[in-house]
Amino acid sequence: MKRNGSRTCLNRRSRFGSRERDWLREDVRRGCVYLYGADTTAAATTAASDLRLVLCTVDTPASEICAGEGRESLYLQLHGDLVRRLEPAERPLQIVYDYLARLGFDDPVRIQEEAADPDLGCMLRFYGEKPCQMDHLDRILLSGIYNVRKGKTQLHKWAERLVVLCGTCLIVSSVKDCQTGKMHILPLVGGKVEEVKRRQHSLAFSSAGAQAQTYHVSFETLAECQRWQRQASKVVSQRISTVDLSCYSLEEVPEHLFYSQDITYLNLRHNFMQLDRPGGLDTLYRFSQLKGLNLSHNKLGLFPVLLCEISTLTELNLSCNGFHDLPSQIGNLLNLQTLCLDGNFLTTLPEELGNLQQLSSLGISFNNFSHIPEVYEKLTMLDKIVMAGNRLEVLNLGVLNRMSHVKHVDLRMNHLKTIVIENLEGNKYITHMDLRDNHLADLDLSSLCSLEQLHCERNQLRELALSGFSLRTLRASSNRLTAVNVYPVPSQLTSLELSRNLLECVPDWACEAKKMEILDVSYNLLTEVPMRILSSLSLRKLMLGHNQVQSLPALVDHIPLEVLDVQHNVLTRLPDSLFSKALNKLNKLEQLEELNLSGNKLKTIPTTIANCRRLHTLVAHSNNISIFPEILQLPQIQFVDLSCNDLTEILIPETLPATLQDLDLTGNTNLVLEHKTLDTFSHITTLKIDQKPLPTTDSTVTSTFWSHGLAEMAGQRNKLCISALAVDNFAEGVGAVYGMFDGDRNEELPRLLQCTMADVLLEEVQQSTADTVFMANTFLVSHRKLGMAGQKLGSSALLCYIRPDTADPTSSFSLTVANVGTCQAVLCRGGKPVPLSKVFSLEQDLEEAQRVKDQKAIITEDNKVNGVTCCTRMLGCTYLYPWILPKPHISATSLTIQDELLILGNKALWEHLSYTEAVNAVRRVQDPLAAAKKLCTLAQSYGCQDNVGAMVVYLNIGEEGCTCEMNGLTLPGPVGFASTTIIKDPPKPTTPSSSSGIASEFGSEMSTSEVSSEVGSTASDEHNTVGLDTGLLPRPERRCSLHPTPTSGVFQRQPSCATFSSNQSDNGLDSDDDQPVEGVITNGSKVEVEVDIHCCRGRDLENSPTLTENSHNPCPEEHARGSFFGIRRQNSVNSGILLPVNKDKMELQKSPSTSCLYGKKLSNGSIVPLEDSLNLIEVATEAPKKKTGYFAAPTQLEPEDQFVVPRDLEDEVKEQMKQHQEGRPEPEPSEEDRTELPEEFDTAL
């Protein structure tokens, strides 16, 4: 098969044929490329004729595809954004494979499959022609032939002329359809554009100034007139001649733009500008008045030397272009004042740069400099050294001493380890220094006597020495500081942050600072608080949390302290005067606006709350409140949380306050809301009530092992950007899935992930059993499925999957956790927290931060990638590729009896709660919903004002969670037909079962007619069918996931399906008076049961006495020695397995309905036991042969009726059973053998 597109082009409606699929499977280096049409302004569903499929290999160049498709060039679009032309030698399929590999796909076969998915077009798309968007074209250039009249009077006649609106000018040709003659230029900056009232669809364009000129242009349609007016209005509103052509995928500027000679600022950021094209970078010198030029993010590679001839330039931005060096001609830009070279690969600066004596700003952050360039000494107008994100390891203060003009030094995110001091000469010039995120162990900046502000967070500092002459702000958190020396006492200091260090006491000099307003010494080893600190007359905020403080000194009444945080200390009592000031302010509770009473034992809320007319928030969850408080009369009430209480009814007024937005009533188990009440609450934006679960077998079983509670609180934000996923009965019952998604500022992506991620996981679990594989693919596929919504928006994601543990025989379940972003999961094991997630942020993951730096991302001063997000991995935000990736961190652990609970939380929760505190706070809480509420409330009490979400999953992985019948626990059946036996067609082996890992009775809630139609539809219509009595399908022995049925020695083949149908009632007569038989669904005169037939052989059955075939009423001794059938589920698939089970093993009541489960019920109502010899394979071989795989029983059911083995399986089954019997000698039976479960030989027919 050929590789080029001419042989293998298919439109979108076509599918891969067998030849194409076979060709792809032969080599993973083969694949396909989708070619889209040029029109992207249509709907998202591109016409089939505009989408073509080209089969190729990773070695196929773009030129070969173009030749096969009859195209001049191929274009590549990433993330629905910019479009660039592919070079002829570039290989499209290899580009796709490399992209998917960088996202996180490892398997070459899976990469081949993903590359063939058309949904990938939202992230990566190829075009046969350059796509054009009408709104983009309007902003670049508007042109057309219209009737034009010059001047304000009507002396001039209307004439057809070519009219162009480009840049800052209106261009009118002197001759129709001619662009070579004289062109009339009308500058529009500062002018005006108006509608002409006397002529329909006409505009009057006027320039500014006393000698203003006017052109009247008449358009054919109203829409066209509005387009021109809209674009011209933007131009005339400017005061500076600025043209913004950023993000238009331009390779050259439009030729008409050169008519706008008044342009002073030209923005060409985020394009693909070329050098030698007619309107390329080498022609920009034609703008005679150009002062500002932005060419950042154009991937130029080489510096355009001809730019150095634009002598009028004062501002030049060349960031993120992949430059490795600068030409010496850059010294010709003598008027240059600002030069930005961030995000390149520069290691040196040319000496000629020192000629730019007017240069006042030079940005060289995120390059590869290993030292401060010497040219800084010549650039005397520079007052800042901005070199963040480079490779400096040593800082020589002597070099800075020689630069008396430098006042600000930004060296964050370098590799600094050492500070070198050449001499004792002090530096009187540097006032601000930023040394964050380096590797400094000791820092002595006492020679910087003019230092006002120092940032040195997230280093490894043990000691810090500074000069206090001018010090105003010191931020040194997240280090290992044991001593901070500042001399002299900083009299100008206003803010001191020393949190997350190893300080044992507050520095003495800090107590003497007279102007300090903020002191943060939280997360240290403090044991006492100096009296001088609390008596400060300037201190307004004091943070002492997470220390070892034992007591607080008495407070002075007149101190201005506003915030005092002493949480997580060892305080035994508080000063008596601590709350005196607060109580004076709260002497009138009628002024209350927020009231939080959660986590107490309140039974009622006083009726006097109705006097709090300003109250807008009431939080009273986790109490014992049984009477709904009188709060619905309050005129400003907005948020009410009464969850996890004992409410039984609600008395509501006729009308509710219009301000009520959120009412949470979950967790009130006895609360019943009438329809009238629900209708009254219908206008509330968010109403949370419990959904009464259906009493199904699966839900009962699932709740035995795990249960969850979820709480989400918006805080002070006007929307909730958190969504959670909770599926207690996942994959038809064999596990559970819990997830949390935090969109930070967007709510769209968390909701999308909430709706789709469980389905994606279910699909991936069926394709792979390796947890690292299916979890990683779940995140990557979910990333792709976000589509266009994921191009600009992003979300943190956390997913926890509980499933039966197949790897560890000592464990019943395994827990697999995957996450990106800042959501985390913590497991409580034996009362201790076990973190299962990894935080992907620039501040907490140095490896990820280095990866982002190496890929030349711009990290802003607030530690955000391109100023957007602090996360380095998340779902969505595809436009930030390759800096932001969706590949998750994955951890797996086997659950044990020591595992008590699992906590899922977003960033805001874990910022305010430690793992240990969160675990200890909810271990003793019985209700998981109340536990989740408690965590969110704790976070808010610690100052959290953002969206906070928590999910608590209680685990019961132990013997007490066993639901086996062997342990004496009987589970209720479903409502309706509790003992109905229905076995549908078995799914594929990879499809999980709905049994929650516990073999239970097969049940259904559908009607008998539905069962009849569904089951009967698979039966053969060519043969008459008769009833199969209930004795053949007894109730199964229930087994839980803790005690699965032994599978050793089981031989299993692909199951076959048999359908039984009877036209008579269960007693052989068409009578309505007969009592229904338990275990069989009847719909009038029909009994239909569908089962999978498995042939089994009991270990202890060969030595049992055989019953006579004509014995209809066996004696008790014979019945005791007899056997009965049991049905169980195997391998999480609904496969009915007929087992011989010893009666001594399981005793049940001797009721008629129970008896019929263990013997065949004859037409006269008598019960006979099944044959002792239950080797169904041998018995079935003697039965009459049928041509079909379905079994048709005779009209009257007799004991000698046997199963039929299909003809094509007879020899194979005989041979298999013969080999097994020869290879396994039968031991002598004993009493112990008779009490064990029989060994099974499972051979599906």
PDB file of C-alpha atoms in Angstrom, residues 366 412-413 744-745 842-843 852 857-872 880 884 907:
ATOM      1  CA  PHE A 366      15.041  32.801  31.625  1.00  0.00           C
ATOM      2  CA  ARG A 412      15.043  34.467  41.713  1.00  0.00           C
ATOM      3  CA  MET A 413      14.901  30.903  40.403  1.00  0.00           C
ATOM      4  CA  ASP A 744      -9.729  27.650  40.237  1.00  0.00           C
ATOM      5  CA  ARG A 745     -11.590  30.425  38.376  1.00  0.00           C
ATOM      6  CA  LEU A 842       6.102  25.568  40.949  1.00  0.00           C
ATOM      7  CA  GLU A 843       6.655  26.211  44.642  1.00  0.00           C
ATOM      8  CA  VAL A 852       9.198  24.390  32.909  1.00  0.00           C
ATOM      9  CA  ALA A 857       8.331  29.430  29.948  1.00  0.00           C
ATOM     10  CA  ILE A 858       8.046  32.862  31.506  1.00  0.00           C
ATOM     11  CA  ILE A 859       7.370  32.516  35.234  1.00  0.00           C
ATOM     12  CA  THR A 860       6.003  35.739  36.645  1.00  0.00           C
ATOM     13  CA  GLU A 861       6.838  37.142  40.061  1.00  0.00           C
ATOM     14  CA  ASP A 862       3.739  35.552  41.611  1.00  0.00           C
ATOM     15  CA  ASN A 863       5.082  32.133  40.524  1.00  0.00           C
ATOM     16  CA  LYS A 864       2.670  31.459  37.687  1.00  0.00           C
ATOM     17  CA  VAL A 865       3.434  29.962  34.300  1.00  0.00           C
ATOM     18  CA  ASN A 866       3.016  32.798  31.812  1.00  0.00           C
ATOM     19  CA  GLY A 867       1.058  34.565  34.534  1.00  0.00           C
ATOM     20  CA  VAL A 868      -1.801  32.039  34.251  1.00  0.00           C
ATOM     21  CA  THR A 869      -1.444  29.198  36.756  1.00  0.00           C
ATOM     22  CA  CYS A 870       0.912  27.939  39.417  1.00  0.00           C
ATOM     23  CA  CYS A 871       0.279  24.321  38.374  1.00  0.00           C
ATOM     24  CA  THR A 872       2.671  22.498  36.107  1.00  0.00           C
ATOM     25  CA  LEU A 880       0.201  26.274  27.477  1.00  0.00           C
ATOM     26  CA  ILE A 884       1.512  22.364  31.244  1.00  0.00           C
ATOM     27  CA  LYS A 907      -6.004  23.137  47.270  1.00  0.00           C
TER      28      LYS A 907
END
